[in-house]
Every structure is written in structure tokens, then in C-alpha cells.
PDB file of C-alpha atoms in Angstrom:
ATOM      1  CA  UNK Q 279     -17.464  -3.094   6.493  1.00 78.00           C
ATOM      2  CA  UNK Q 280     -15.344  -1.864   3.571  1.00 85.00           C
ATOM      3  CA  UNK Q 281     -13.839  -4.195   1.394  1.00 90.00           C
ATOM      4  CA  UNK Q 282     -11.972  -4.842  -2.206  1.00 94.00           C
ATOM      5  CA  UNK Q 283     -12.116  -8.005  -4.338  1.00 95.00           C
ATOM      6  CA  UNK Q 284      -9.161  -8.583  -6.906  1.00 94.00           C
ATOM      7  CA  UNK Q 285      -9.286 -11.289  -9.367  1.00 89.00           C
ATOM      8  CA  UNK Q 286      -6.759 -14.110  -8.620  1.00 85.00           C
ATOM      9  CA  UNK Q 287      -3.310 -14.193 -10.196  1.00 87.00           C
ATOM     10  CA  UNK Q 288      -1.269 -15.043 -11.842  1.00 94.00           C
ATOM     11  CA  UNK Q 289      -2.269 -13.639 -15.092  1.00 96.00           C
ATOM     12  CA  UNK Q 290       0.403 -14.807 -17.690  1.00 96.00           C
ATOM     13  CA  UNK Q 291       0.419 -12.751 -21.029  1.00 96.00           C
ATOM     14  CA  UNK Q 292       2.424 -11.880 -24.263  1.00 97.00           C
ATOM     15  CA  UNK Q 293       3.662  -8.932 -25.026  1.00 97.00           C
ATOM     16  CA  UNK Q 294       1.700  -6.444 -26.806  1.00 96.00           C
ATOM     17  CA  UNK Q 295      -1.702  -8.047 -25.349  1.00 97.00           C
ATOM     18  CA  UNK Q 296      -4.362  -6.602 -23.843  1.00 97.00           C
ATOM     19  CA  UNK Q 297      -4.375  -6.697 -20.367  1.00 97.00           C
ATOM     20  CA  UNK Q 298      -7.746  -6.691 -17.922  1.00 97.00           C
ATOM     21  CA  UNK Q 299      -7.816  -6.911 -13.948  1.00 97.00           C
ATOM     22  CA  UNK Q 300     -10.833  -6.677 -11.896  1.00 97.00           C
ATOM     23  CA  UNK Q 301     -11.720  -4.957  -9.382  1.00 97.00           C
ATOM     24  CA  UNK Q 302     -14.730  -4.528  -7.105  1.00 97.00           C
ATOM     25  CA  UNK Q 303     -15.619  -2.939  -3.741  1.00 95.00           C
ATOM     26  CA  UNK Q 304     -18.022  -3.145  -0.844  1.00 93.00           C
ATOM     27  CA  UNK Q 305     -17.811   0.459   0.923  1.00 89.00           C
ATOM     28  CA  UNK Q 306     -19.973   3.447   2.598  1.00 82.00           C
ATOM     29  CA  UNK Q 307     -20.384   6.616   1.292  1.00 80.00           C
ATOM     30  CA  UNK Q 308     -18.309   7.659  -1.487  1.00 83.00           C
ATOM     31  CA  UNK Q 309     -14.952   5.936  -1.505  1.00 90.00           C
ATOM     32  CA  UNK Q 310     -11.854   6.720  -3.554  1.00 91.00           C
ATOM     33  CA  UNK Q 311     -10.384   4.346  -5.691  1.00 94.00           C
ATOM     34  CA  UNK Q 312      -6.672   3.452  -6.729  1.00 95.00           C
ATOM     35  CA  UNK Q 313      -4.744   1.321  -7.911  1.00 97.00           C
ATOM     36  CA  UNK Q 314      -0.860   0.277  -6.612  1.00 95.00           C
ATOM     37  CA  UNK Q 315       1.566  -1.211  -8.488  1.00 96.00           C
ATOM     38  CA  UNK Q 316       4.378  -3.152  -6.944  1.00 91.00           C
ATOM     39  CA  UNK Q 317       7.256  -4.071  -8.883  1.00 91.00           C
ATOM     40  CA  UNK Q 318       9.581  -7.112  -8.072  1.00 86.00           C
ATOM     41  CA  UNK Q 319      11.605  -6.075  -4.801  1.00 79.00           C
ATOM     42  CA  UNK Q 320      10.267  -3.176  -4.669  1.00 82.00           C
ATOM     43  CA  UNK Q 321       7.905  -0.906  -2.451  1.00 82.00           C
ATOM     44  CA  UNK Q 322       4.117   0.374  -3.499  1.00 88.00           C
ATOM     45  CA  UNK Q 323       3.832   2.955  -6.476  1.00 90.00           C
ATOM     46  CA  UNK Q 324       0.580   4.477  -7.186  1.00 91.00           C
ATOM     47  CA  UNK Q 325      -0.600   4.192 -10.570  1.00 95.00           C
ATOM     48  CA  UNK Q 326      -3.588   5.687 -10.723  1.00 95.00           C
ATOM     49  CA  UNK Q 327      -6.789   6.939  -9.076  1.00 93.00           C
ATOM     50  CA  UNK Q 328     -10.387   8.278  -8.853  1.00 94.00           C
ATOM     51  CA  UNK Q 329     -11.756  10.217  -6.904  1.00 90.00           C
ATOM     52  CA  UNK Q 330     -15.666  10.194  -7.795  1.00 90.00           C
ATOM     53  CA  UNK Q 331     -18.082   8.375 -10.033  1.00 92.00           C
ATOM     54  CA  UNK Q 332     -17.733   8.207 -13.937  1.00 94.00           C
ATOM     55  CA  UNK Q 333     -13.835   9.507 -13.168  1.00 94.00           C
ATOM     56  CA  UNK Q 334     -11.158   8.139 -15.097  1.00 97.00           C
ATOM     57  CA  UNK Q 335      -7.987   7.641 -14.255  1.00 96.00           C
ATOM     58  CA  UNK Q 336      -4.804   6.893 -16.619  1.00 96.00           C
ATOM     59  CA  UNK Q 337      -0.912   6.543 -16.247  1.00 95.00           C
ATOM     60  CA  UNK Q 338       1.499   4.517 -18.269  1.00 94.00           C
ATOM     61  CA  UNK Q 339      -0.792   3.370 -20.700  1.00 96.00           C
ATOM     62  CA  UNK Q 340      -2.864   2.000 -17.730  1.00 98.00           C
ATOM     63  CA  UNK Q 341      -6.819   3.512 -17.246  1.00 98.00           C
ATOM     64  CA  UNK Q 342      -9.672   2.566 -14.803  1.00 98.00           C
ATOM     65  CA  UNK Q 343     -12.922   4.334 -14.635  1.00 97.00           C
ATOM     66  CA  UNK Q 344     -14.805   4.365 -11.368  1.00 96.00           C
ATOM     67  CA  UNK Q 345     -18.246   2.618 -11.743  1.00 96.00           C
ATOM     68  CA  UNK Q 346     -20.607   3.475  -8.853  1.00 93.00           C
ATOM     69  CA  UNK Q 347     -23.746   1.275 -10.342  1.00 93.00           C
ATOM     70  CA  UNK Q 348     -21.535  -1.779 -10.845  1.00 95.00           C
ATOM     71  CA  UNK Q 349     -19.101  -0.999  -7.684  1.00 95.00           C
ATOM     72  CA  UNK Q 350     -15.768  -1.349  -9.931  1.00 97.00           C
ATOM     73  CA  UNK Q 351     -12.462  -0.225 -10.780  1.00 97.00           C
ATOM     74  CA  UNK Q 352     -11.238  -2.546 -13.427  1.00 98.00           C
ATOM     75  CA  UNK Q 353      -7.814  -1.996 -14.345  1.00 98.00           C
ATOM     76  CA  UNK Q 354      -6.869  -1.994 -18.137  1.00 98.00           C
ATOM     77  CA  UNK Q 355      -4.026  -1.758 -20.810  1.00 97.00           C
ATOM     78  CA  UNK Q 356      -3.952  -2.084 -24.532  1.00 95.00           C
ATOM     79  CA  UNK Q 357      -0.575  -3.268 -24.827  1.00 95.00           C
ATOM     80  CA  UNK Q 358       1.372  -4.615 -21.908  1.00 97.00           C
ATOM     81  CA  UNK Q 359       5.205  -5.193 -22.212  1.00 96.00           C
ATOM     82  CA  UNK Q 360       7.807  -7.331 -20.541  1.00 96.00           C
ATOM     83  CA  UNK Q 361       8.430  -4.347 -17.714  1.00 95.00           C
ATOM     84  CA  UNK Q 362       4.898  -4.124 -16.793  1.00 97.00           C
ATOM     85  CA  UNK Q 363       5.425  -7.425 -14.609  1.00 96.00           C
ATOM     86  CA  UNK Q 364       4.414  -7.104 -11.652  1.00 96.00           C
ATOM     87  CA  UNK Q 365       2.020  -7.392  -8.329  1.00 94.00           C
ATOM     88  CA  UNK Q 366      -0.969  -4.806  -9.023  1.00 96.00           C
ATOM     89  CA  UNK Q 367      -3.478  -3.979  -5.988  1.00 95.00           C
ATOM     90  CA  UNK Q 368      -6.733  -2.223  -5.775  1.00 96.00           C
ATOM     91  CA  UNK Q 369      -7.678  -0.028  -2.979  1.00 95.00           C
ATOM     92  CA  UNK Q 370     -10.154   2.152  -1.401  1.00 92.00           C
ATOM     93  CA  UNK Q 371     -10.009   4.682   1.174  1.00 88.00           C
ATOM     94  CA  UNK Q 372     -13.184   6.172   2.791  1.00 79.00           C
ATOM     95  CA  UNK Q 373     -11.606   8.483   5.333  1.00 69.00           C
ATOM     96  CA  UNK Q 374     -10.283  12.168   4.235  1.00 57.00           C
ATOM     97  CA  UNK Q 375      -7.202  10.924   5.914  1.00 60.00           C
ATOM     98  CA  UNK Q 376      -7.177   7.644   6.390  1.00 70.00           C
ATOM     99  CA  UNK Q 377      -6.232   3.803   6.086  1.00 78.00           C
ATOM    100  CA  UNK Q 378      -6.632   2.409   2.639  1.00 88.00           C
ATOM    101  CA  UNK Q 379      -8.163  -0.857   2.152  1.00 89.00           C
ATOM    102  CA  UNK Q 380      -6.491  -3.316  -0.120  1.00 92.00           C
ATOM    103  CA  UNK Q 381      -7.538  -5.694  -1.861  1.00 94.00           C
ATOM    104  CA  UNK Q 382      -5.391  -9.058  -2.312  1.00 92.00           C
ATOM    105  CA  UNK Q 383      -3.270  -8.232  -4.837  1.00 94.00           C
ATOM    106  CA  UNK Q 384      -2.963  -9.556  -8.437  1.00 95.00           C
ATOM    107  CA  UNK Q 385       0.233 -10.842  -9.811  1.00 95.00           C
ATOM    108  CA  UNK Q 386       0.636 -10.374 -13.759  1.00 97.00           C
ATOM    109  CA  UNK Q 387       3.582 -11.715 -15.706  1.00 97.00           C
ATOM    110  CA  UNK Q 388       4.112 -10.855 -19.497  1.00 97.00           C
ATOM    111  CA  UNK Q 389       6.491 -12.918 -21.284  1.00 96.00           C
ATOM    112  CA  UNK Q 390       8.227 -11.869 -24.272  1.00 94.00           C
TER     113      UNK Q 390
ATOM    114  CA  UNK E1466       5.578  13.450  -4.392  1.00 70.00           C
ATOM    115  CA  UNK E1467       7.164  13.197  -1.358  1.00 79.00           C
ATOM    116  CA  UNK E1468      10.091  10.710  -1.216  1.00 87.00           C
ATOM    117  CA  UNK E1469      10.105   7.874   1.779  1.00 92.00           C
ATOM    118  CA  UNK E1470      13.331   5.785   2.836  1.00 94.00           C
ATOM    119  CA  UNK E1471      13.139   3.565   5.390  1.00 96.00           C
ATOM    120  CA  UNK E1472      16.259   1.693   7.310  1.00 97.00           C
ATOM    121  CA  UNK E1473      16.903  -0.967   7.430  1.00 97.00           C
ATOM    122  CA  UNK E1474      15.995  -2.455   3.916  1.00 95.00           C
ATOM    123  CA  UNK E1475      16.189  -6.007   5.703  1.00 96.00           C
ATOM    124  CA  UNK E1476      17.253  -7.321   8.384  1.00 97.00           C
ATOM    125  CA  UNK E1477      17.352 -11.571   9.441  1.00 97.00           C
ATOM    126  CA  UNK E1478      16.392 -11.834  13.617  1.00 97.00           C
ATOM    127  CA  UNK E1479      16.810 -14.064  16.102  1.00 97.00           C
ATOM    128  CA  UNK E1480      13.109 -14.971  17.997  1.00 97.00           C
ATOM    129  CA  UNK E1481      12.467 -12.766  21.224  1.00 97.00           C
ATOM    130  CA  UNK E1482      14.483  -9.969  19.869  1.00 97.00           C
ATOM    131  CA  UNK E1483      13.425  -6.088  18.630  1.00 98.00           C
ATOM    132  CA  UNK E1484      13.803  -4.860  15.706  1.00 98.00           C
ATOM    133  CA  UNK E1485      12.950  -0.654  15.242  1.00 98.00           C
ATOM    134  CA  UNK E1486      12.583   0.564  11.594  1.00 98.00           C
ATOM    135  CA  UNK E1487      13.086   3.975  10.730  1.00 98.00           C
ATOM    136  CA  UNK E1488      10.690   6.256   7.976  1.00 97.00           C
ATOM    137  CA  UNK E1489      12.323   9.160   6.805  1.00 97.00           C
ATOM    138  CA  UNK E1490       9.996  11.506   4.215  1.00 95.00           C
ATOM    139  CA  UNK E1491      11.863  14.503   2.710  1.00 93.00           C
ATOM    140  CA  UNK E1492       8.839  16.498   3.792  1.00 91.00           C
ATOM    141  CA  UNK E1493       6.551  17.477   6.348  1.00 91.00           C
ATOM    142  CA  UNK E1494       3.621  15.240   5.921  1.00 90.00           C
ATOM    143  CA  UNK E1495       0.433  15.240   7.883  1.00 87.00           C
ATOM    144  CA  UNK E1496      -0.387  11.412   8.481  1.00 88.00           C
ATOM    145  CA  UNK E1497       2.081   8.401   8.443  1.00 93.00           C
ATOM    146  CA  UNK E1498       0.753   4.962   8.367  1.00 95.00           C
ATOM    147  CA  UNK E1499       2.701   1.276   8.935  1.00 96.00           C
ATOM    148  CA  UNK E1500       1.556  -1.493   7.173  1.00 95.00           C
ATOM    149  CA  UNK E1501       2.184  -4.874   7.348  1.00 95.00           C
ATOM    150  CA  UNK E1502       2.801  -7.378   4.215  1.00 91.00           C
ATOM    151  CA  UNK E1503       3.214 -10.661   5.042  1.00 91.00           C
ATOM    152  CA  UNK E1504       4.768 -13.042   2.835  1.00 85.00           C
ATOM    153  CA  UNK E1505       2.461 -13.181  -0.820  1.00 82.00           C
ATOM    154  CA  UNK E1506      -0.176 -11.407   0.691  1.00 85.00           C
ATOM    155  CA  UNK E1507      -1.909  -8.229   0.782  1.00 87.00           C
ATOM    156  CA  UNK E1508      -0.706  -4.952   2.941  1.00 90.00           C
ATOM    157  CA  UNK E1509      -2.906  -4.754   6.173  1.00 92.00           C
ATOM    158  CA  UNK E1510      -3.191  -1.524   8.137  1.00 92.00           C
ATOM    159  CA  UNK E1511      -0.980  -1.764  11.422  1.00 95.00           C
ATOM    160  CA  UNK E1512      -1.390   1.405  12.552  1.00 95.00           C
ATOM    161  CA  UNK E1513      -1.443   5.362  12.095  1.00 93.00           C
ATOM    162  CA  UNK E1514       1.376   7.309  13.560  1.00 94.00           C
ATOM    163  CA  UNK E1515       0.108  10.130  15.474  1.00 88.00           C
ATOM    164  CA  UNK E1516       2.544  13.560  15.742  1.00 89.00           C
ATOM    165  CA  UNK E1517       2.983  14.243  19.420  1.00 85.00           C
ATOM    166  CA  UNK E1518       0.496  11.401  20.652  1.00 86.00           C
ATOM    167  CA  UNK E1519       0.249   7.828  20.909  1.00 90.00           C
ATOM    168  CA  UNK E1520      -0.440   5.713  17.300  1.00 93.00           C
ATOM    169  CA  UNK E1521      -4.142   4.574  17.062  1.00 93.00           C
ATOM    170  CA  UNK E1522      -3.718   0.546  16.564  1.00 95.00           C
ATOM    171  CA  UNK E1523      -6.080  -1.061  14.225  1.00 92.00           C
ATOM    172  CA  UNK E1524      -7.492  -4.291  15.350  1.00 91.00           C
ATOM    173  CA  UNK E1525      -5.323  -6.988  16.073  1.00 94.00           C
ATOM    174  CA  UNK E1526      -2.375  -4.827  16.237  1.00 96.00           C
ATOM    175  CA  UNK E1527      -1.446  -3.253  19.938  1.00 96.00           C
ATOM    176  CA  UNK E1528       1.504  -1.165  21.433  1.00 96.00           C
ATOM    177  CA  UNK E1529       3.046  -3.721  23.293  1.00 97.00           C
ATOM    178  CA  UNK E1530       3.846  -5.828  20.470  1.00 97.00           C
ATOM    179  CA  UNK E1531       4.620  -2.783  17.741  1.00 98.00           C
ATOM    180  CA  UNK E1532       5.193   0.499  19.698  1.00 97.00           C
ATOM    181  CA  UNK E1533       5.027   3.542  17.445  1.00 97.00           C
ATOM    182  CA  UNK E1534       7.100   6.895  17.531  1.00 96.00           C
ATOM    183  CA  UNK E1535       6.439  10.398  15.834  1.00 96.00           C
ATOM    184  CA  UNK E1536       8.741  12.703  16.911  1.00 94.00           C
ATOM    185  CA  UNK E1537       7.688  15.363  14.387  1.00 94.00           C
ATOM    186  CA  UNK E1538       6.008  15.880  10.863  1.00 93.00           C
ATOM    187  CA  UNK E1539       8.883  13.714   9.043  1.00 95.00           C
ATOM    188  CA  UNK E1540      10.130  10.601  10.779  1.00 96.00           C
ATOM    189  CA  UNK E1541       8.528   7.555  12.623  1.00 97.00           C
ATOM    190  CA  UNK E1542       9.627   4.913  13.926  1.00 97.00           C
ATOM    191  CA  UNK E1543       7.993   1.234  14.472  1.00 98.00           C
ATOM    192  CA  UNK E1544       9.278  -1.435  16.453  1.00 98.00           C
ATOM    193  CA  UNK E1545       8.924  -5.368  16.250  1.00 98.00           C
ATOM    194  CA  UNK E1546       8.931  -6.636  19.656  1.00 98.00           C
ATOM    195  CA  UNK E1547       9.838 -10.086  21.224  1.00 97.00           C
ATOM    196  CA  UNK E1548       9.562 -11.494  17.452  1.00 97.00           C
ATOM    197  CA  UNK E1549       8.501 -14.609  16.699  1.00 97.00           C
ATOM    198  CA  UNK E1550       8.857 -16.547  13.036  1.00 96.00           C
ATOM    199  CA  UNK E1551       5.128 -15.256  12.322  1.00 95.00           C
ATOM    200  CA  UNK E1552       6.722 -11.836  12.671  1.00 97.00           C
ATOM    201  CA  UNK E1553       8.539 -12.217   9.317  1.00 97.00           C
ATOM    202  CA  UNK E1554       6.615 -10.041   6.897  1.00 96.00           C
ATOM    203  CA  UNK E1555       7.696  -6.588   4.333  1.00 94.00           C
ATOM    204  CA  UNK E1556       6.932  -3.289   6.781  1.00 96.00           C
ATOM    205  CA  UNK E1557       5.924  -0.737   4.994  1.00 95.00           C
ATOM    206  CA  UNK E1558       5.670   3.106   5.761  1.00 95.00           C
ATOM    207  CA  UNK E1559       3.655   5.498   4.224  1.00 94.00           C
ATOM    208  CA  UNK E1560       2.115   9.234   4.192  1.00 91.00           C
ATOM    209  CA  UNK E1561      -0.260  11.236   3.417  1.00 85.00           C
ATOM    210  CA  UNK E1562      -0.923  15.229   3.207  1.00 75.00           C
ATOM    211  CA  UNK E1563       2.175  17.454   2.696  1.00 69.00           C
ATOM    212  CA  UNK E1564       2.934  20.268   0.346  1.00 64.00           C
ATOM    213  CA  UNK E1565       4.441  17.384  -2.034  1.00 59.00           C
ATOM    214  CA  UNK E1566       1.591  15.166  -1.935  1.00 57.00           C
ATOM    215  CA  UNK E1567      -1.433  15.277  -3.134  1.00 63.00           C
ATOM    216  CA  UNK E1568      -5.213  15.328  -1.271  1.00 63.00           C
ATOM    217  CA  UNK E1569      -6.094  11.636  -1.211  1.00 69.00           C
ATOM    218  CA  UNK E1570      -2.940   9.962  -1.904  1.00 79.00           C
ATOM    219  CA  UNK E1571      -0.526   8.043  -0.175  1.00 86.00           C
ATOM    220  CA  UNK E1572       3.489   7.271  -0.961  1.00 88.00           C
ATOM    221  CA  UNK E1573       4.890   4.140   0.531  1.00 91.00           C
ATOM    222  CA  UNK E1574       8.548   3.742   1.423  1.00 93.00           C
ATOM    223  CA  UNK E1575      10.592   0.932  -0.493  1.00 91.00           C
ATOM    224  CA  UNK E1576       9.790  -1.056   2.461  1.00 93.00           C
ATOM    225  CA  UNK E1577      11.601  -3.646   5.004  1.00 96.00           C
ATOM    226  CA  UNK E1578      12.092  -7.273   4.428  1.00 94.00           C
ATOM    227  CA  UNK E1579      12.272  -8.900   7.901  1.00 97.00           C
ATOM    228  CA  UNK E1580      13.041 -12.382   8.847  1.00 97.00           C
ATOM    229  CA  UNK E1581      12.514 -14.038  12.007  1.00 97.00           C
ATOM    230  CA  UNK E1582      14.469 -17.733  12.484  1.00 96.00           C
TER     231      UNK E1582
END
């Protein structure tokens, strides 16, 4: 079956670092990827996705590039600040409409 | 993107009550999915609300316990029957496939906080 694996949180970092979360999947076919963010309190905001191998996608700073030979979708940012604390998942959907798989979520905290 | 509310943001229950929670999107969307986050974990699939037939229930979720309603292409509702304390969790709406979204990508409601004593 399909499935995504998050690195465990929390990842505590200054400001200004850089900021790395991994991602990897277990699907059929030809998933797409994205990544949620949820802030404290809050409900799920998408962040970014891709759609097909070797995409990229980017918001906020944020980029992941989908890697079909290595089955990833690691998250990235070259500078995190204090408001980018939150719970980030990974997901996958293999369905044209359809139920997206998450993975567990990773909590990141940046402290000024 | 399409905008979701949901009512009530919380709510605190008494065991062997109901609880129905309300999805509103400000447009016609195609699919509308409930999803169920329990507390510091991941969102699970409950099921997908169907417009003008009966939800399809993933597994270990069933109708009896969380009956589903789609009137039309904006709205859903999803109850919590005769709750228990493992019942408290964040419920979460979301959709897919309108003329505000995009191909591919779901919009979640803020979600709502329930707790079960």
C-alpha cells in the first residue's frame, strides 16, 4: 500500500538557519507530492506541490523537488524565521480525486 | 482557492452524546473529504462525502458511528455519534475540484477541536 515517512520532530533551530525535512514515499504509479503546513491552532495550508518527476515546487522561501529514483520530497529553506514555526506534513495522493496520504507530521520550532 | 469554514470551531461533550459539524466552501466543489486528527498525530482519511449518495467510509470508519451528509456541491455535514473519550480528536473538512481550486489540490477548513469527558 501507499505510504509517507517524515523524519521525527521536533526540529529546534535559530533564526536565519537552514532548514531540511525529509520526506519519503512508498506508492503505485505516479503519485503527487505536497507538502502541508499547519500553523499553531490552526487548520492545514498547502505549501507546495509536485506533480511529476524532476518537478519543483517553491512557496515562501520553501522548495522540494520530486525524486522518483530516490522516492523523496525533502522539504527545504535557506533561512527560516521565528513565524515559520510550525507542524509541516508530507503527502501523497494517487487518485485523480482522491484521499491524500499523510505522513506523520514534523514539528519545527525556530527560536529567535 | 476556495475558502472552507466549518462550525463549530470546538465544542467539549458529554460521552454517549452527538455532535454534527458543519463545512461550508464558498464554492461549488466536486469532492469533500473528513479527516480525522487525533491528538499530536497525523490526519487519517475518515471518509469522502458523496453529492446525492451515501459517503464511501475508509477502513475502520463506518456510518453508524460518523454518518455523512451532502446536500449539494457546497456543504457537508459529519456527525460524531454516541462519543466516547477516544472520540476527542481535530475534524477536519476538505475539497477538492471547483472553479477556485486547482487539479490536484485540496483546501482544508480551520478545523474542529472536540472533546469528549
Amino acid at each position: 500500500g501507499n505510504s509517507v515517512t517524515q523524519m521525527e520532530g521536533p526540529v529546534t533551530l535559530s533564526e536565519e538557519a537552514f532548514l531540511t525535512i525529509n520526506c519519503t514515499y512508498t506508492a503505485t504509479g505516479y503519485p503527487s507530492l505536497f507538502w502541508y503546513v499547519q500553523y499553531p491552532g490552526e487548520g492545514l495550508q498547502l505549501l507546495l506541490k509536485a506533480t511529476k518527476a524532476d518537478d519543483k515546487g517553491s512557496n515562501k522561501g520553501f522548495e522540494a523537488t520530486y525524486r522518483k529514483e530516490t522516492t523523496s520530497f525533502h522539504l527545504e529553506k535557506g533561512s527560516v524565521q521565528v513565524s515559520d514555526s510550525a507542524v509541516y506534513f508530507c503527502a501523497l495522493l494517487t487518485d485523480s480525486w482522491g484521499k491524500l496520504q499523510f505522513g506523520a507530521g514534523t514539528q519545527v520550532v525556530v527560536t529567535p | 482557492s476556495a475558502v472552507i469554514s466549518q462550525k463549530p470551531s470546538r465544542d467539549i461533550c458529554q460521552r454517549g452524546t452527538s455532535l454534527t459539524i458543519q463545512c461550508q466552501v464558498d464554492s461549488q466543489v466536486t469532492m469533500m473529504f473528513w479527516y480525522r486528527q487525533q491528538p499530536g498525530q497525523s490526519l487519517t482519511l475518515i471518509a469522502t462525502a458523496n453529492q446525492g449518495s451515501e459517503a464511501t467510509y475508509e477502513s475502520g470508519f463506518v456510518i453508524d458511528k460518523f454518518p455523512i451528509s451532502r446536500p449539494n456541491l457546497t456543504f457537508s455535514t459529519l456527525t460524531v455519534s454516541n462519543m466516547s473519550p477516544e472520540d476527542s480528536s481535530i475534524y477536519l473538512c476538505s475539497a477538492e475540484g471547483g472553479q477556485e481550486t486547482s487539479f490536484n489540490e485540496q483546501f482544508f477548513g480551520p478545523g474542529t477541536r472536540l472533546t469528549v469527558l
